[in-house]
Amino acid sequence: MKDIDPTQLSKELLSAYYDAYYRFWEYYAISTTRSNQYRYQREMYRNLFLSNADQSSINYKVGVINRSVKDPKEAEKRLLELLAAEEEGSPDYAIITCALATLSGQNNRPDLEKKYYMQSAIADIMNVTRENFSLQHLAVIYYNDNDFAKAFKYTQAAIDQARASGIQFRATQINEFYSVISAAYQEKEAKAKSNLIIFLTLITALFVFLVALVVYTYRQIKKMRQIKEALSISNTKLKELNNTLNKVNDQLYCKNHELLETNNVKEQFIAQFFDLCSNYITRMEGYQNSLYKLAINRNYEMLIKKLKSTTNIDEELNALYSHFDSIFLNLYPTFVTDFNALLKEDERIVPKAGTLLNKELRIYALIRIGINDGAKISNFLRCSTSTVYNYRTKMRNKAIGDKENFENEILKIGSEAYMPS
């Protein structure tokens, strides 16, 4: 290089001359301890190369972007524009993707850094370029990610290319981290082998356990057969008991069927009672409408007369009590007879002709269907609570047996368990 006079060279050769010096100092800095001094030489010749290089070349365009564009986003944008104009896998494609990978690494974007180094390495392989710069960096990236298997694989590939090319500085550069990656990979392999031995030991122990389990299971099956024979005898006896139970169940079914029919009858009467209430509400609406018409027509005398009259209310109450008596006695047809059986003979109640129940009987009819609250009973019968209390007290005093147990006996009327005295 020293024998060449740069002043005698054409611009194209001068650019190649400075590029050769730039690469010389770059490579030489790797294999010596005076790297700072040689890096200075490298930067000087890179600047001379850029000053004389063909401005249409990729090396020039990439070098200008790396040297002059300080904004990482702008640099990435311009490199991507260059990349879009290149054919994928070409030598220039490898240079641009390598520059993008370096820029991504400087800006802490590991995914893009890995992607572009891979694209650059693939392009180098397609062009049979033994420049293993991208492979080396991929090895370092995977080492930092603790993926020692891939790091060792890329390092080995870089070494093979360096040996095949005969470039000493690349082999020197790779040796700086090969031993570290190799040691980490071997340590991982040793751990994997150790884990394999542990797993094999566990599998062996599990196999022994399974054999013991099979033997134990066989013995248990043998015992189960003996138990089944004993159960067979027990089952025969249970069948006999089941036949007896079936007969009892048939009887219970008949009783349940009778109860179901009784419940159906009760439901029908309850439905009638609800229908009565609905009709009553309808009549009340009609009555209200008639009053409204009188008010609208200003027939105040007739309106006041109707409002003062209790005839309508009395008729409705009588109809309500008549329906209640009829429904209740359909539910409990022997209620009056059974109720009188609980009273002294000379105190027994006989309803008036044309009526089914009187007020005393209605009080205890309500108690029989579960309404025991004096206030609710008085509201239904349109009397005071004291009147209801007095009637209940008088009836208890007329009872044959225990006065305190009188109302409990009333609650039993109509049930299967009730046996009148």
Coordinates of C-alpha atoms in Angstrom, one line a residue:
M1 CA 0.0 0.0 0.0
K2 CA 2.9 2.4 0.8
D3 CA 4.4 1.8 -2.7
I4 CA 1.3 3.3 -4.3
D5 CA 1.3 7.0 -5.0
P6 CA -2.3 8.2 -4.4
T7 CA -1.8 11.3 -6.5
Q8 CA -1.3 9.2 -9.6
L9 CA -4.6 7.3 -9.1
S10 CA -8.0 8.0 -10.8
K11 CA -10.9 9.0 -8.5
E12 CA -12.4 5.5 -8.8
L13 CA -9.0 3.8 -7.8
L14 CA -8.4 6.5 -5.2
S15 CA -11.7 5.6 -3.5
A16 CA -10.7 1.9 -3.6
Y17 CA -7.3 2.8 -2.2
Y18 CA -8.7 4.7 0.8
D19 CA -11.3 1.9 1.3
A20 CA -8.5 -0.7 1.4
Y21 CA -6.6 1.4 4.1
Y22 CA -9.9 1.8 6.1
R23 CA -10.5 -1.9 6.1
F24 CA -6.8 -2.6 6.9
W25 CA -6.9 -0.4 10.0
E26 CA -10.3 -1.8 11.0
Y27 CA -9.1 -5.4 10.9
Y28 CA -5.7 -4.6 12.3
A29 CA -7.2 -2.9 15.4
I30 CA -8.9 -6.2 16.2
S31 CA -5.6 -8.2 16.5
T32 CA -3.5 -5.7 18.5
T33 CA -3.5 -4.0 21.9
R34 CA -3.0 -0.5 20.4
S35 CA -6.6 -0.5 19.2
N36 CA -7.3 3.2 20.1
Q37 CA -4.5 4.4 17.8
Y38 CA -5.6 2.2 14.9
R39 CA -9.2 3.1 15.3
Y40 CA -8.2 6.8 14.8
Q41 CA -6.4 5.7 11.6
R42 CA -9.5 3.8 10.6
E43 CA -11.8 6.8 11.0
M44 CA -9.4 9.0 9.1
Y45 CA -9.4 6.7 6.1
R46 CA -13.1 6.2 6.3
N47 CA -13.7 9.9 6.0
L48 CA -11.2 10.0 3.0
F49 CA -13.1 7.1 1.4
L50 CA -16.4 8.9 1.8
S51 CA -14.9 12.1 0.3
N52 CA -13.8 10.3 -2.8
A53 CA -16.3 7.4 -3.2
D54 CA -18.9 7.0 -5.9
Q55 CA -21.9 8.7 -4.4
S56 CA -24.2 6.2 -6.1
S57 CA -22.6 3.2 -4.3
I58 CA -24.2 1.6 -1.3
N59 CA -21.0 1.8 0.8
Y60 CA -21.1 5.6 0.3
K61 CA -24.8 6.0 1.1
V62 CA -24.6 3.8 4.2
G63 CA -21.4 5.5 5.4
V64 CA -23.0 9.0 5.0
I65 CA -26.1 7.9 7.0
N66 CA -24.0 6.4 9.8
R67 CA -21.7 9.5 10.0
S68 CA -24.0 12.4 9.4
V69 CA -27.6 11.4 10.5
K70 CA -27.8 11.8 14.3
D71 CA -31.5 11.1 14.7
P72 CA -32.0 7.3 15.0
K73 CA -35.5 7.3 13.5
E74 CA -34.4 9.4 10.5
A75 CA -31.3 7.1 10.0
E76 CA -33.6 4.0 10.1
K77 CA -36.1 5.6 7.7
R78 CA -33.3 6.3 5.1
L79 CA -31.8 2.9 5.5
L80 CA -35.2 1.3 5.0
E81 CA -35.6 3.4 1.8
L82 CA -32.3 2.0 0.5
L83 CA -33.3 -1.5 1.5
A84 CA -36.6 -1.3 -0.4
A85 CA -34.7 -0.4 -3.6
E86 CA -32.4 -3.5 -3.3
E87 CA -33.1 -7.1 -4.4
E88 CA -33.4 -9.4 -1.5
G89 CA -30.3 -11.5 -0.9
S90 CA -28.0 -9.2 -3.0
P91 CA -24.5 -8.1 -1.6
D92 CA -25.8 -4.6 -1.1
Y93 CA -28.9 -6.0 0.7
A94 CA -26.5 -7.7 3.2
I95 CA -24.7 -4.3 3.8
I96 CA -27.9 -2.4 4.4
T97 CA -29.4 -5.0 6.8
C98 CA -26.2 -5.2 8.7
A99 CA -26.3 -1.4 9.2
L100 CA -29.9 -1.6 10.3
A101 CA -29.1 -4.3 12.8
T102 CA -26.2 -2.2 14.2
L103 CA -28.6 0.8 14.5
S104 CA -31.3 -1.3 16.2
G105 CA -28.8 -2.6 18.7
Q106 CA -27.6 0.9 19.6
N107 CA -31.2 1.9 20.2
N108 CA -32.0 -1.1 22.4
R109 CA -34.4 -2.9 20.0
P110 CA -33.2 -6.5 20.3
D111 CA -35.9 -8.1 18.2
L112 CA -35.1 -5.9 15.1
E113 CA -31.4 -6.3 15.7
K114 CA -31.7 -10.1 15.6
K115 CA -34.0 -9.9 12.5
Y116 CA -31.7 -7.7 10.5
Y117 CA -28.5 -9.7 11.4
M118 CA -30.3 -12.9 10.3
Q119 CA -31.2 -11.3 6.9
S120 CA -27.6 -10.0 6.5
A121 CA -26.1 -13.4 7.3
I122 CA -28.5 -15.2 4.9
A123 CA -27.6 -12.7 2.1
D124 CA -23.8 -13.4 2.8
I125 CA -24.4 -17.1 2.5
M126 CA -26.4 -16.7 -0.8
N127 CA -23.5 -14.6 -2.3
V128 CA -20.8 -17.0 -0.9
T129 CA -19.4 -14.1 1.0
R130 CA -17.4 -15.3 4.0
E131 CA -17.9 -12.1 5.9
N132 CA -19.1 -13.6 9.2
F133 CA -19.7 -10.2 11.0
S134 CA -23.4 -10.9 11.2
L135 CA -23.0 -14.5 12.4
Q136 CA -20.7 -13.3 15.2
H137 CA -23.2 -10.8 16.4
L138 CA -26.0 -13.3 16.3
A139 CA -23.9 -15.6 18.5
V140 CA -23.4 -12.8 21.1
I141 CA -27.1 -11.9 21.0
Y142 CA -28.2 -15.5 21.7
Y143 CA -25.6 -15.8 24.4
N144 CA -27.0 -12.8 26.2
D145 CA -30.4 -14.4 25.8
N146 CA -29.1 -17.5 27.5
D147 CA -29.8 -19.6 24.4
F148 CA -26.4 -21.3 24.5
A149 CA -27.2 -23.9 21.9
K150 CA -27.9 -21.4 19.2
A151 CA -25.0 -19.2 20.3
F152 CA -22.7 -22.1 20.0
K153 CA -24.1 -23.1 16.6
Y154 CA -23.6 -19.6 15.2
T155 CA -20.1 -19.3 16.7
Q156 CA -19.1 -22.6 15.1
A157 CA -20.5 -21.5 11.7
A158 CA -18.5 -18.3 12.0
I159 CA -15.3 -20.2 12.8
D160 CA -15.8 -22.6 9.9
Q161 CA -16.2 -19.6 7.5
A162 CA -13.1 -17.9 9.0
R163 CA -11.0 -21.0 8.5
A164 CA -12.3 -21.5 5.0
S165 CA -11.5 -17.9 4.0
G166 CA -8.1 -17.9 5.6
I167 CA -8.7 -14.5 7.1
Q168 CA -6.6 -14.5 10.3
F169 CA -8.2 -11.4 12.0
R170 CA -11.7 -12.9 11.8
A171 CA -10.4 -16.0 13.6
T172 CA -8.8 -13.8 16.2
Q173 CA -12.0 -11.8 16.6
I174 CA -14.1 -15.0 17.1
N175 CA -11.7 -16.4 19.7
E176 CA -12.5 -13.5 22.0
F177 CA -15.9 -14.9 22.8
Y178 CA -15.8 -18.5 21.5
S179 CA -14.3 -19.9 24.7
V180 CA -17.0 -18.1 26.8
I181 CA -19.8 -19.4 24.6
S182 CA -18.3 -22.9 24.4
A183 CA -17.9 -23.1 28.1
A184 CA -21.5 -22.0 28.7
Y185 CA -22.8 -24.4 26.1
Q186 CA -20.8 -27.3 27.6
E187 CA -22.1 -26.4 31.1
K188 CA -25.7 -26.5 29.8
E189 CA -25.1 -29.8 28.1
A190 CA -23.6 -31.2 31.3
K191 CA -26.7 -30.0 33.2
A192 CA -28.9 -31.6 30.6
K193 CA -27.0 -34.9 30.9
S194 CA -27.3 -34.7 34.7
N195 CA -31.0 -34.0 34.4
L196 CA -31.3 -37.0 32.0
I197 CA -29.6 -39.2 34.6
I198 CA -32.0 -38.0 37.2
F199 CA -35.0 -38.6 35.0
L200 CA -33.8 -42.1 34.1
T201 CA -33.4 -42.8 37.8
L202 CA -36.9 -41.5 38.5
I203 CA -38.3 -43.6 35.6
T204 CA -36.6 -46.7 36.9
A205 CA -38.0 -46.1 40.4
L206 CA -41.4 -45.5 38.9
F207 CA -41.2 -48.7 36.9
V208 CA -40.4 -50.6 40.1
F209 CA -43.3 -48.9 41.8
L210 CA -45.6 -49.9 39.0
V211 CA -44.5 -53.5 39.2
A212 CA -45.2 -53.5 42.9
L213 CA -48.5 -51.8 42.2
V214 CA -49.5 -54.5 39.7
V215 CA -48.7 -57.2 42.3
Y216 CA -50.7 -55.4 44.9
T217 CA -53.6 -54.9 42.5
Y218 CA -53.6 -58.6 41.6
R219 CA -53.9 -59.5 45.3
Q220 CA -56.6 -57.0 45.8
I221 CA -58.6 -58.4 42.9
K222 CA -58.3 -61.8 44.4
K223 CA -59.7 -60.5 47.7
M224 CA -62.4 -58.7 45.8
R225 CA -63.6 -62.0 44.2
Q226 CA -64.0 -63.4 47.7
I227 CA -65.9 -60.3 48.8
K228 CA -68.2 -60.6 45.7
E229 CA -69.1 -64.1 46.6
A230 CA -70.1 -63.0 50.1
L231 CA -72.0 -60.1 48.6
S232 CA -73.8 -62.4 46.3
I233 CA -75.2 -64.3 49.3
S234 CA -76.1 -60.9 50.9
N235 CA -77.8 -59.8 47.7
T236 CA -80.1 -62.8 47.8
K237 CA -81.3 -61.9 51.2
L238 CA -81.6 -58.3 50.2
K239 CA -83.8 -59.3 47.2
E240 CA -86.2 -61.0 49.7
L241 CA -86.3 -57.9 51.8
N242 CA -86.8 -55.8 48.6
N243 CA -89.9 -57.9 47.7
T244 CA -91.3 -57.2 51.1
L245 CA -90.5 -53.4 50.8
N246 CA -92.1 -53.4 47.3
K247 CA -95.4 -54.6 48.8
V248 CA -95.2 -51.9 51.4
N249 CA -94.4 -49.4 48.7
D250 CA -97.4 -50.5 46.7
Q251 CA -99.6 -49.8 49.8
L252 CA -98.0 -46.4 50.3
Y253 CA -98.5 -45.6 46.6
C254 CA -102.2 -46.3 47.0
K255 CA -102.4 -44.0 50.0
N256 CA -100.4 -41.3 48.2
H257 CA -102.8 -41.6 45.3
E258 CA -105.7 -41.0 47.6
L259 CA -103.9 -38.0 49.1
L260 CA -103.2 -36.7 45.6
E261 CA -106.9 -36.9 44.8
T262 CA -107.7 -35.0 48.0
N263 CA -105.2 -32.3 47.2
N264 CA -106.7 -31.9 43.7
V265 CA -110.1 -31.4 45.3
K266 CA -108.6 -28.8 47.6
E267 CA -106.9 -27.0 44.7
Q268 CA -110.3 -26.9 42.9
F269 CA -112.0 -25.3 45.9
I270 CA -109.1 -22.8 46.3
A271 CA -109.5 -21.9 42.7
Q272 CA -113.2 -21.3 43.3
F273 CA -112.4 -19.0 46.2
F274 CA -109.9 -17.0 44.0
D275 CA -112.6 -16.8 41.3
L276 CA -115.0 -15.4 43.9
C277 CA -112.5 -12.8 44.9
S278 CA -112.0 -11.9 41.2
N279 CA -115.8 -11.5 40.7
Y280 CA -116.0 -9.4 43.8
I281 CA -113.4 -7.1 42.5
T282 CA -115.3 -6.8 39.2
R283 CA -118.5 -6.0 41.0
M284 CA -116.7 -3.4 43.1
E285 CA -115.3 -1.8 39.9
G286 CA -118.9 -1.7 38.5
Y287 CA -120.1 -0.1 41.8
Q288 CA -117.3 2.4 41.6
N289 CA -118.2 3.3 38.0
S290 CA -121.9 3.8 38.9
L291 CA -120.8 6.2 41.7
Y292 CA -118.5 7.9 39.3
K293 CA -121.4 8.4 36.8
L294 CA -123.6 9.9 39.5
A295 CA -120.8 12.3 40.5
I296 CA -120.2 13.3 36.9
N297 CA -124.0 13.9 36.3
R298 CA -124.1 15.8 39.6
N299 CA -126.8 13.6 41.0
Y300 CA -125.5 14.2 44.5
E301 CA -128.6 13.1 46.4
M302 CA -128.5 9.6 44.8
L303 CA -124.8 9.5 45.3
I304 CA -125.0 10.4 49.0
K305 CA -127.9 7.9 49.4
K306 CA -125.8 5.1 47.9
L307 CA -122.8 6.0 49.9
K308 CA -124.8 6.0 53.2
S309 CA -126.5 2.7 52.3
T310 CA -124.9 -0.5 53.8
T311 CA -127.2 -2.8 51.7
N312 CA -124.6 -3.5 49.1
I313 CA -121.8 -4.2 51.6
D314 CA -124.1 -6.5 53.6
E315 CA -125.1 -8.4 50.5
E316 CA -121.4 -8.8 49.5
L317 CA -120.5 -9.9 53.0
N318 CA -123.3 -12.4 53.1
A319 CA -122.3 -13.8 49.7
L320 CA -118.7 -14.0 50.9
Y321 CA -119.6 -15.8 54.1
S322 CA -121.9 -18.1 52.2
H323 CA -119.2 -19.1 49.7
F324 CA -116.7 -19.4 52.5
D325 CA -119.0 -21.7 54.4
S326 CA -119.7 -23.8 51.4
I327 CA -116.1 -24.2 50.3
F328 CA -114.9 -24.9 53.9
L329 CA -117.5 -27.6 54.5
N330 CA -116.6 -29.2 51.2
L331 CA -113.0 -29.4 52.4
Y332 CA -114.0 -30.5 55.9
P333 CA -117.6 -31.9 55.7
T334 CA -117.7 -33.3 59.2
F335 CA -116.4 -30.1 60.8
V336 CA -119.6 -29.1 62.6
T337 CA -120.2 -32.6 64.0
D338 CA -116.5 -33.0 65.1
F339 CA -116.5 -29.5 66.6
N340 CA -119.6 -30.2 68.6
A341 CA -118.1 -33.5 69.8
L342 CA -115.4 -31.4 71.6
L343 CA -118.1 -29.4 73.5
K344 CA -120.3 -30.2 76.4
E345 CA -123.6 -31.7 75.2
D346 CA -125.8 -28.8 76.3
E347 CA -123.3 -26.3 74.8
R348 CA -123.2 -27.6 71.3
I349 CA -123.8 -25.2 68.4
V350 CA -126.6 -25.6 65.8
P351 CA -126.5 -23.1 62.9
K352 CA -129.7 -21.3 62.1
A353 CA -131.9 -22.6 59.3
G354 CA -130.7 -21.6 55.8
T355 CA -127.1 -21.1 57.1
L356 CA -124.1 -23.5 57.1
L357 CA -122.0 -21.8 59.8
N358 CA -122.4 -19.0 62.4
K359 CA -119.9 -16.6 63.6
E360 CA -118.5 -18.9 66.3
L361 CA -118.0 -21.7 63.9
R362 CA -116.4 -19.4 61.3
I363 CA -113.8 -18.2 63.9
Y364 CA -112.7 -21.9 64.4
A365 CA -113.0 -22.6 60.7
L366 CA -110.4 -19.9 60.1
I367 CA -108.3 -21.3 62.9
R368 CA -108.5 -24.7 61.2
I369 CA -107.1 -23.4 57.9
G370 CA -104.2 -21.8 59.7
I371 CA -105.4 -18.2 60.4
N372 CA -104.8 -17.9 64.1
D373 CA -104.2 -14.1 64.3
G374 CA -107.1 -12.4 66.1
A375 CA -106.7 -9.2 64.1
K376 CA -107.0 -11.1 60.8
I377 CA -110.0 -13.0 62.0
S378 CA -111.7 -9.8 63.2
N379 CA -111.1 -8.1 59.8
F380 CA -112.6 -11.0 58.0
L381 CA -115.7 -11.3 60.2
R382 CA -116.1 -7.5 60.5
C383 CA -116.0 -7.4 64.3
S384 CA -113.6 -6.2 66.9
T385 CA -110.6 -8.3 68.2
S386 CA -112.1 -8.2 71.7
T387 CA -115.2 -9.9 70.3
V388 CA -113.1 -12.6 68.7
Y389 CA -111.2 -13.1 71.9
N390 CA -114.4 -13.4 73.9
Y391 CA -115.8 -16.0 71.5
R392 CA -112.6 -18.1 71.7
T393 CA -112.6 -17.8 75.5
K394 CA -116.3 -18.9 75.8
M395 CA -115.7 -21.9 73.5
R396 CA -112.7 -23.0 75.5
N397 CA -114.8 -22.9 78.6
K398 CA -117.5 -25.1 77.0
A399 CA -114.9 -27.8 76.0
I400 CA -115.2 -31.2 77.4
G401 CA -111.5 -31.9 77.9
D402 CA -108.5 -29.8 78.5
K403 CA -109.3 -26.2 77.8
E404 CA -105.7 -25.3 76.9
N405 CA -105.6 -28.1 74.3
F406 CA -109.0 -27.2 72.8
E407 CA -107.7 -25.3 69.8
N408 CA -105.0 -28.0 69.1
E409 CA -107.8 -30.5 68.8
I410 CA -109.6 -28.1 66.4
L411 CA -106.5 -28.2 64.1
K412 CA -106.8 -32.0 63.9
I413 CA -110.3 -32.1 62.5
G414 CA -110.4 -33.5 59.0
S415 CA -107.0 -35.2 59.3
E416 CA -106.5 -38.9 59.1
A417 CA -104.9 -39.0 62.5
Y418 CA -108.1 -37.4 64.0
M419 CA -110.3 -39.7 66.0
P420 CA -113.3 -37.9 67.5
S421 CA -114.1 -38.8 71.1

